[in-house]
CSV table of C-alpha atoms in Angstrom, one decimal:
chain,number,residue,atom,x,y,z
A,89,PRO,CA,284.8,66.8,98.6
A,90,HIS,CA,281.2,67.1,97.4
A,91,ILE,CA,279.3,70.2,97.8
A,92,ARG,CA,275.5,71.0,97.6
A,93,THR,CA,275.2,74.7,97.5
A,94,PHE,CA,272.5,76.9,98.9
A,95,TYR,CA,271.2,77.0,95.5
A,96,GLU,CA,271.3,73.2,95.0
A,97,GLU,CA,273.9,72.9,92.7
A,98,ALA,CA,275.9,69.6,93.2
A,99,GLN,CA,279.6,69.6,92.6
A,100,THR,CA,282.6,67.5,93.3
A,101,CYS,CA,285.6,69.7,93.9
A,102,LYS,CA,289.3,69.6,94.6
A,103,VAL,CA,289.6,72.8,96.8
A,104,LYS,CA,292.8,71.8,98.4
A,105,GLY,CA,293.7,74.0,101.4
A,106,ALA,CA,291.7,76.8,103.1
A,107,TRP,CA,288.4,77.8,101.6
A,108,PRO,CA,285.4,79.7,103.0
A,109,LEU,CA,282.2,78.0,102.8
A,110,VAL,CA,279.8,80.9,104.3
A,111,ASN,CA,280.4,84.5,105.0
A,112,ASN,CA,277.7,86.9,105.8
A,113,ASP,CA,276.4,89.2,108.4
A,114,TYR,CA,275.9,86.5,110.9
A,115,LEU,CA,278.5,83.7,110.6
A,116,ILE,CA,281.6,82.7,108.9
A,117,VAL,CA,282.5,78.9,108.2
A,118,GLN,CA,286.0,78.0,106.7
A,119,VAL,CA,287.3,74.7,105.9
A,120,THR,CA,290.8,73.2,105.2
A,121,ASN,CA,290.8,70.4,102.9
A,122,ASP,CA,293.8,67.8,102.8
A,123,PRO,CA,294.5,65.4,99.7
A,124,VAL,CA,293.1,61.9,100.5
A,125,GLU,CA,294.9,58.8,100.1
A,126,GLY,CA,294.3,57.5,96.5
A,127,ASN,CA,294.8,58.1,92.8
A,128,THR,CA,292.9,61.4,92.4
A,129,ASP,CA,293.1,65.2,93.0
A,130,ALA,CA,290.3,64.7,95.5
A,131,THR,CA,290.6,66.1,99.0
A,132,ALA,CA,288.6,65.9,102.2
A,133,THR,CA,287.9,68.2,105.0
A,134,SER,CA,290.3,68.0,107.8
A,135,LYS,CA,289.6,71.3,109.8
A,136,LEU,CA,286.5,73.2,110.2
A,137,THR,CA,286.0,76.7,111.9
A,138,VAL,CA,282.6,78.3,112.6
A,139,ILE,CA,282.6,81.9,113.8
A,140,VAL,CA,279.2,83.3,115.1
A,141,LYS,CA,279.2,87.0,114.8
A,142,GLY,CA,278.2,89.0,117.8
A,143,ASN,CA,274.6,89.9,118.6
A,144,PRO,CA,274.6,92.2,121.8
A,145,GLU,CA,270.9,91.7,122.5
A,146,CYS,CA,270.7,88.0,122.3
A,147,THR,CA,273.9,86.5,122.9
A,148,SER,CA,277.0,88.8,123.3
A,149,ALA,CA,278.7,91.5,121.3
A,150,ASN,CA,281.9,89.2,120.9
A,151,PHE,CA,282.3,86.7,118.1
A,152,GLN,CA,282.1,83.1,119.2
A,153,THR,CA,284.6,80.7,117.6
A,154,TYR,CA,284.1,76.8,117.2
A,155,GLN,CA,287.0,74.9,115.8
A,156,ALA,CA,287.3,71.3,114.8
A,157,GLN,CA,290.3,69.4,113.5
A,158,SER,CA,290.9,65.9,112.6
A,159,ASN,CA,290.5,63.6,115.6
A,160,SER,CA,289.2,66.6,117.7
A,161,LEU,CA,285.5,67.4,117.6
A,162,PRO,CA,285.1,69.5,120.7
A,163,GLY,CA,281.8,69.6,122.5
A,164,THR,CA,282.2,73.5,123.4
A,165,PHE,CA,283.1,76.6,121.7
A,166,GLU,CA,286.8,77.6,122.0
A,167,ASN,CA,286.4,79.4,125.3
A,168,GLY,CA,284.6,76.3,126.9
A,169,HIS,CA,281.1,77.8,126.9
A,170,VAL,CA,278.0,75.9,125.2
A,171,THR,CA,275.3,78.6,125.5
A,172,TYR,CA,275.2,82.2,125.1
A,173,GLY,CA,272.7,84.8,126.1
A,174,PRO,CA,269.8,84.5,128.7
A,175,TYR,CA,267.5,82.8,126.3
A,176,GLY,CA,270.0,80.1,125.0
A,177,SER,CA,269.9,82.0,121.7
A,178,LEU,CA,273.3,80.4,120.7
A,179,GLU,CA,273.9,77.0,121.8
A,180,LEU,CA,276.2,74.1,120.9
A,181,ILE,CA,274.8,70.6,121.4
A,182,GLU,CA,277.0,67.6,121.5
A,183,VAL,CA,274.7,65.0,120.0
A,184,GLU,CA,277.5,62.3,120.0
A,185,PRO,CA,280.9,63.1,121.7
A,186,GLY,CA,283.5,63.2,119.2
A,187,ARG,CA,281.3,62.7,116.2
A,188,HIS,CA,278.3,64.8,115.9
A,189,VAL,CA,277.8,68.5,117.1
A,190,GLU,CA,275.0,71.0,116.2
A,191,ILE,CA,275.2,74.8,116.7
A,192,HIS,CA,271.8,76.4,116.9
A,193,ILE,CA,271.7,80.1,116.3
A,194,ARG,CA,268.1,80.7,117.4
A,195,TYR,CA,267.8,84.3,116.5
A,196,ILE,CA,268.3,83.7,113.0
A,197,GLU,CA,266.8,80.1,113.0
A,198,THR,CA,269.9,78.8,111.7
A,199,VAL,CA,271.4,75.2,112.5
A,200,VAL,CA,275.1,74.0,111.5
A,201,ILE,CA,275.7,70.2,111.9
A,202,VAL,CA,279.4,69.1,112.1
A,203,ARG,CA,280.2,65.4,111.9
A,204,GLN,CA,283.5,63.6,112.1
A,205,ILE,CA,283.5,60.5,110.2
A,206,GLY,CA,286.9,58.8,110.1
A,207,ARG,CA,289.4,61.4,110.0
A,208,TYR,CA,287.3,63.8,107.9
A,209,PHE,CA,284.4,66.1,108.6
A,210,THR,CA,281.1,66.6,107.1
A,211,PHE,CA,279.2,69.9,107.3
A,212,SER,CA,275.6,70.9,106.9
A,213,ILE,CA,273.7,74.1,107.3
A,214,LYS,CA,270.2,75.4,107.4
A,215,MET,CA,269.7,79.1,107.2
A,216,PRO,CA,266.8,81.5,106.2
A,217,GLU,CA,266.8,82.2,102.5
A,218,GLU,CA,266.7,86.0,103.0
A,219,LEU,CA,269.9,85.9,105.3
A,220,VAL,CA,272.1,83.8,103.1
A,221,ASN,CA,273.3,86.4,101.0
A,222,LYS,CA,273.1,89.2,103.4
A,223,THR,CA,276.3,91.2,103.7
A,224,ALA,CA,276.5,94.7,105.0
A,225,GLY,CA,280.0,94.9,103.4
A,226,LEU,CA,281.6,98.2,102.2
A,227,PRO,CA,280.6,99.1,98.7
A,228,GLY,CA,282.7,97.1,96.1
A,229,ASP,CA,283.3,94.5,99.0
A,230,VAL,CA,283.6,91.0,97.1
A,231,SER,CA,284.2,89.3,100.4
A,232,ASN,CA,281.8,86.6,99.7
A,233,ASP,CA,282.7,85.9,96.1
A,234,LEU,CA,284.5,82.7,97.0
A,235,ASP,CA,282.0,81.3,99.4
A,236,LEU,CA,281.5,77.7,98.2
A,237,CYS,CA,278.1,77.4,99.7
A,238,VAL,CA,276.9,80.6,97.7
A,239,ARG,CA,278.9,80.4,94.5
A,240,GLY,CA,279.8,76.8,94.4
A,241,CYS,CA,283.5,75.8,93.4
A,242,PRO,CA,285.4,77.6,90.7
A,243,LEU,CA,285.4,75.8,87.5
A,244,SER,CA,289.2,75.2,87.7
A,245,GLU,CA,288.5,73.4,91.0
A,246,GLN,CA,285.6,71.3,89.9
A,247,ILE,CA,286.0,67.4,89.2
A,248,ASN,CA,283.5,66.0,86.7
A,249,TYR,CA,282.6,62.9,88.8
A,250,GLN,CA,280.4,61.6,85.9
A,251,GLU,CA,283.3,61.4,83.5
A,252,TYR,CA,285.5,59.9,86.3
A,253,LEU,CA,282.9,57.3,86.9
A,254,ALA,CA,282.1,56.6,83.2
A,255,LYS,CA,285.9,56.3,82.3
A,256,ARG,CA,286.5,53.9,84.9
A,257,ARG,CA,283.4,51.8,84.3
A,258,PHE,CA,285.3,48.7,83.5
A,259,ALA,CA,288.7,49.7,84.9
A,260,ARG,CA,290.4,47.1,87.0
A,261,PRO,CA,291.1,48.4,90.4
A,262,SER,CA,294.7,49.1,91.4
A,263,GLN,CA,296.2,48.1,94.8
A,264,THR,CA,297.7,51.0,96.6
A,265,ARG,CA,296.2,50.2,100.0
A,266,THR,CA,297.2,47.3,102.0
A,267,SER,CA,293.9,47.1,103.7
A,268,VAL,CA,290.5,48.8,103.3
A,269,SER,CA,288.7,50.5,105.9
A,270,SER,CA,286.0,48.2,107.1
A,271,SER,CA,284.0,50.6,109.3
A,272,SER,CA,280.9,50.2,107.1
A,273,SER,CA,278.9,47.1,108.3
A,274,SER,CA,277.9,46.6,104.8
A,275,SER,CA,281.3,45.9,103.5
A,276,SER,CA,281.9,42.5,104.7
A,277,SER,CA,278.5,41.0,103.6
A,278,LEU,CA,279.0,42.7,100.2
A,279,SER,CA,282.4,41.3,99.2
A,280,ASP,CA,282.1,38.6,96.6
A,281,SER,CA,284.4,36.9,94.4
A,282,SER,CA,282.7,38.1,91.3
A,283,ASP,CA,283.3,41.9,91.9
A,284,ALA,CA,287.0,42.3,91.9
A,285,LYS,CA,287.7,44.5,95.0
A,286,TYR,CA,291.5,44.9,94.5
A,287,SER,CA,294.0,43.6,92.0
A,288,SER,CA,297.9,44.2,91.7
A,289,ASP,CA,298.1,45.5,88.2
A,290,GLY,CA,299.8,48.9,88.6
A,291,ASN,CA,299.1,52.1,90.1
A,292,SER,CA,298.6,54.8,87.4
A,293,PRO,CA,297.1,58.2,88.3
A,294,GLY,CA,293.3,57.9,88.3
A,295,GLU,CA,292.9,54.3,88.7
A,296,PRO,CA,290.3,53.3,90.9
A,297,LEU,CA,291.2,51.6,94.3
A,298,VAL,CA,288.0,49.6,94.1
A,299,SER,CA,285.8,48.6,90.9
A,300,ARG,CA,282.9,50.8,90.0
A,301,ALA,CA,280.7,47.5,90.3
A,302,TYR,CA,281.9,47.0,93.8
A,303,ALA,CA,281.6,50.6,94.9
A,304,GLU,CA,278.0,50.7,93.5
A,305,LYS,CA,277.2,47.5,95.4
A,306,VAL,CA,278.2,49.0,98.7
A,307,CYS,CA,276.6,52.6,98.1
A,308,ARG,CA,273.3,50.9,96.9
A,309,ALA,CA,273.1,48.8,100.1
A,310,SER,CA,273.4,52.0,102.1
A,311,LYS,CA,270.2,53.2,100.5
A,312,LEU,CA,272.0,56.2,98.9
A,313,VAL,CA,270.4,58.1,95.9
A,314,ASP,CA,271.0,60.7,93.4
A,315,PHE,CA,274.0,62.8,93.8
A,316,TYR,CA,274.8,61.1,97.2
A,317,PHE,CA,274.9,57.6,95.4
A,318,ASP,CA,277.4,58.8,92.7
A,319,SER,CA,279.5,60.8,95.5
A,320,CYS,CA,279.6,57.5,97.4
A,321,VAL,CA,280.7,55.5,94.4
A,322,PHE,CA,283.3,58.3,93.5
A,323,ASP,CA,284.7,58.3,97.0
A,324,LEU,CA,284.9,54.6,97.2
A,325,MET,CA,286.6,54.2,93.9
A,326,ALA,CA,289.1,57.1,94.6
A,327,THR,CA,290.1,56.0,98.2
A,328,GLY,CA,288.8,52.5,98.9
A,329,ASP,CA,287.7,54.0,102.3
A,330,GLU,CA,284.2,52.9,103.1
A,331,ASN,CA,284.0,55.6,105.9
A,332,PHE,CA,282.9,57.8,103.1
A,333,THR,CA,279.7,55.7,102.6
A,334,LEU,CA,278.7,56.8,105.9
A,335,SER,CA,279.7,60.3,105.1
A,336,ALA,CA,277.3,60.5,102.0
A,337,LEU,CA,274.5,58.9,104.1
A,338,SER,CA,274.8,61.5,107.0
A,339,SER,CA,274.6,64.3,104.5
A,340,LEU,CA,271.8,62.8,102.7
A,341,GLN,CA,269.9,62.6,106.1
A,342,ASP,CA,270.7,66.2,106.7
A,343,VAL,CA,269.1,67.1,103.4
A,344,VAL,CA,266.1,65.1,104.2
A,345,LYS,CA,265.9,66.7,107.8
A,346,PHE,CA,266.5,70.3,106.7
A,347,HIS,CA,265.1,70.4,103.1
A,348,PRO,CA,262.4,67.7,102.8
A,349,SER,CA,261.1,69.3,99.4
A,350,ALA,CA,264.6,68.9,97.9
A,351,ALA,CA,264.6,65.4,99.0
A,352,ARG,CA,261.3,64.6,97.4
A,353,THR,CA,262.7,65.6,93.8
A,354,MET,CA,265.8,63.4,94.1
A,355,ASP,CA,266.2,60.9,91.3
A,356,ASN,CA,267.3,57.3,92.2
A,357,ARG,CA,270.6,58.4,90.7
A,358,THR,CA,272.1,61.0,88.4
A,359,THR,CA,272.4,59.7,84.9
A,360,LEU,CA,275.7,58.5,83.6
A,361,ASP,CA,274.3,57.0,80.4
A,362,LEU,CA,275.8,59.9,78.2
A,363,TYR,CA,279.1,59.5,79.7
A,364,ASP,CA,279.0,55.7,79.8
A,365,LYS,CA,278.3,55.8,76.1
A,366,GLN,CA,280.9,58.2,75.5
A,367,TYR,CA,283.8,56.3,77.3
A,368,GLY,CA,282.2,52.9,76.8
A,369,ASN,CA,284.9,51.6,74.5
B,283,CYS,CA,256.5,82.0,119.1
B,284,HIS,CA,256.0,80.1,122.3
B,285,VAL,CA,252.2,79.9,122.1
B,286,GLU,CA,252.1,76.2,123.3
B,287,ARG,CA,253.4,77.5,126.5
B,288,CYS,CA,250.1,79.4,127.0
B,289,SER,CA,248.2,76.2,126.2
B,290,ASP,CA,250.2,74.4,128.7
B,291,GLU,CA,249.5,77.0,131.4
B,292,TYR,CA,245.8,76.8,130.4
B,293,GLU,CA,245.5,73.1,131.0
B,294,SER,CA,247.5,73.4,134.2
B,295,ALA,CA,245.4,76.2,135.6
B,296,ARG,CA,242.2,73.9,134.9
B,297,GLN,CA,243.8,71.1,136.6
B,298,ASP,CA,244.6,73.4,139.7
B,299,LEU,CA,241.0,74.6,139.7
B,300,GLY,CA,239.5,71.3,139.2
B,301,ILE,CA,237.8,72.1,136.0
B,302,ASP,CA,239.8,69.9,133.8
B,303,GLY,CA,237.1,67.0,133.5
B,304,PRO,CA,234.0,66.9,131.3
B,305,GLY,CA,231.8,69.9,131.8
B,306,PRO,CA,229.6,71.7,132.6
B,307,HIS,CA,232.0,73.9,134.8
B,308,ASP,CA,231.5,76.9,137.0
B,309,ASN,CA,231.3,80.0,134.4
B,310,THR,CA,233.5,82.1,136.8
B,311,LEU,CA,236.3,79.5,137.1
B,312,MET,CA,236.3,79.0,133.4
B,313,CYS,CA,236.3,82.7,132.6
B,314,THR,CA,239.2,83.2,135.2
B,315,VAL,CA,241.3,80.5,133.1
B,316,LEU,CA,240.3,81.7,129.8
B,317,ARG,CA,241.2,85.3,130.7
B,318,THR,CA,244.6,83.9,131.7
B,319,TYR,CA,244.9,82.2,128.6
B,320,ARG,CA,244.0,85.2,126.5
B,321,HIS,CA,246.4,87.4,128.4
B,322,CYS,CA,249.2,85.1,127.9
B,323,MET,CA,248.6,84.8,124.2
B,324,ILE,CA,248.3,88.6,123.7
B,325,THR,CA,251.5,89.1,125.5
B,326,THR,CA,253.5,86.2,123.6
B,327,PRO,CA,256.0,87.8,121.3
B,328,GLY,CA,257.0,86.7,117.8
B,329,CYS,CA,253.7,85.2,116.7
B,330,GLN,CA,252.9,87.4,113.9
B,331,GLY,CA,252.1,85.3,111.0
B,332,GLU,CA,251.9,82.0,112.9
B,333,ILE,CA,248.8,80.1,111.7
B,334,SER,CA,248.6,78.1,115.0
B,335,TYR,CA,248.6,81.3,117.0
B,336,TYR,CA,245.7,82.9,115.1
B,337,SER,CA,243.8,79.6,115.3
B,338,LEU,CA,244.2,79.3,119.0
B,339,ARG,CA,243.4,83.0,119.6
B,340,SER,CA,240.0,82.6,117.8
B,341,ILE,CA,239.3,79.5,119.8
B,342,VAL,CA,240.0,81.3,123.0
B,343,ARG,CA,237.8,84.1,121.8
B,344,ARG,CA,234.9,81.7,121.1
B,345,LEU,CA,235.2,80.0,124.4
B,346,MET,CA,234.9,83.4,126.1
B,347,ASP,CA,231.8,84.2,124.0
B,348,GLU,CA,230.3,80.7,125.1
B,349,HIS,CA,231.0,81.5,128.8
B,350,ASN,CA,230.0,85.1,128.6
B,351,CYS,CA,233.4,86.1,130.0
B,352,THR,CA,234.6,89.7,130.1
B,353,THR,CA,238.1,90.5,129.1
B,354,VAL,CA,238.7,92.4,132.4
B,355,GLY,CA,238.6,90.3,135.5
B,356,GLN,CA,240.2,87.8,137.8
B,357,THR,CA,243.0,85.7,136.3
B,358,VAL,CA,245.2,82.8,137.6
B,359,GLU,CA,248.5,83.8,139.1
B,360,PRO,CA,251.3,82.0,137.7
B,361,SER,CA,252.2,79.0,140.0
B,362,GLU,CA,255.3,79.5,142.1
B,363,THR,CA,256.2,75.7,141.9
B,364,LYS,CA,256.4,76.1,137.9
B,365,PRO,CA,258.6,79.0,137.2
B,366,ARG,CA,258.2,80.1,133.6
B,367,PRO,CA,261.6,80.1,131.6
B,368,PRO,CA,262.5,83.8,130.6
B,369,MET,CA,260.4,85.1,127.7
B,370,VAL,CA,262.5,85.6,124.7
B,371,PRO,CA,262.3,89.1,123.5
B,372,ALA,CA,261.1,89.8,119.9
B,373,ILE,CA,264.5,91.0,119.0
B,374,CYS,CA,265.9,87.6,119.4
B,375,LEU,CA,263.2,85.8,117.4
B,376,TYR,CA,263.6,85.6,113.7
B,377,LYS,CA,260.6,87.2,112.1
B,378,GLY,CA,261.5,86.9,108.5
B,379,LYS,CA,260.1,84.5,105.8
B,380,PRO,CA,260.3,80.9,107.0
B,381,VAL,CA,261.9,79.7,103.7
B,382,TYR,CA,265.1,77.9,104.3
B,383,ARG,CA,268.3,77.0,102.2
B,384,HIS,CA,270.6,74.3,102.9
B,385,CYS,CA,274.3,73.8,102.1
B,386,SER,CA,276.4,70.7,102.7
B,387,LEU,CA,280.0,69.3,102.3
B,388,PHE,CA,280.9,65.8,102.7
B,389,GLY,CA,283.2,63.0,101.3
B,390,ASP,CA,286.2,63.4,99.2
């Protein structure tokens, strides 16, 4: 999946299996990522667990757990509750059943958004800066060293999406899927004969499932910018699944809502010129 | 900081006492609602550092001066038909710097 860390680093990662996203004094978030159908090492999030640590004064002394798995985005915490504490200090809001929930942890002004798009999840969190890294662990405790939201992905887990896109700039798409998801309303209107969407000339690793030109057209129509545009193009080329366009769009909307100043500094797109030149031939 | 709740109560009290239209209004009644407003504001927790809170507080102080109100005197009892939601104790309100970080994970 693509990650934008608390420190505004944007990465595309493999991170297959279970990984921690956040682990501090207030909450733990863990994800499980499964390989996606396609010709890359890419994975997407199929399971997500949020554990809100206890707060005796405002909610309760116990941890509260929220768990979502593919095709199950519950509208309550694990024990069926939606609010905790006499002041609603911890509240789970089901914004759109089965598709969008928000967890508001009011005593630390933190909001977690979980969306299910297709089979996979998107995650966003807004948290006060001074609490992000607050861990009262034992001396030498390195428990948050692998938190993806804090440290980003380890180098060995990173995918250079710019190189991937540049190397396949003119690649003809392979046909590994019998059909392409058409949940995005833009897809049908964008299909045109000049942009080869599929061909049947083999299936070697890393070959795109749709052409870069086609993917760019779909992503541009969704008004995606910057890292979110390239992520969308990468996802479409890697899987041919247009659900991922909506995933990038939702994530961009969360940034605009949570972090307007970051949104103002976004470029129309990240530059691929260097990579396009390098792999142009 | 739920200072807007004090403003709502102030407006509501003015309506109840029939002094919500254009003035001039009876000074005694105005002082009663302004004292109520002031009392609500000084007992609302978690407003340290909120600009809106300090602005409103200075407005109330100015209005009280204009109407020669004393700080001690009659106030409006909270209406029984409009119960106030429980006041959030200060410990359950975040009082740190309002500077936020954001993280997201999406796509493949």
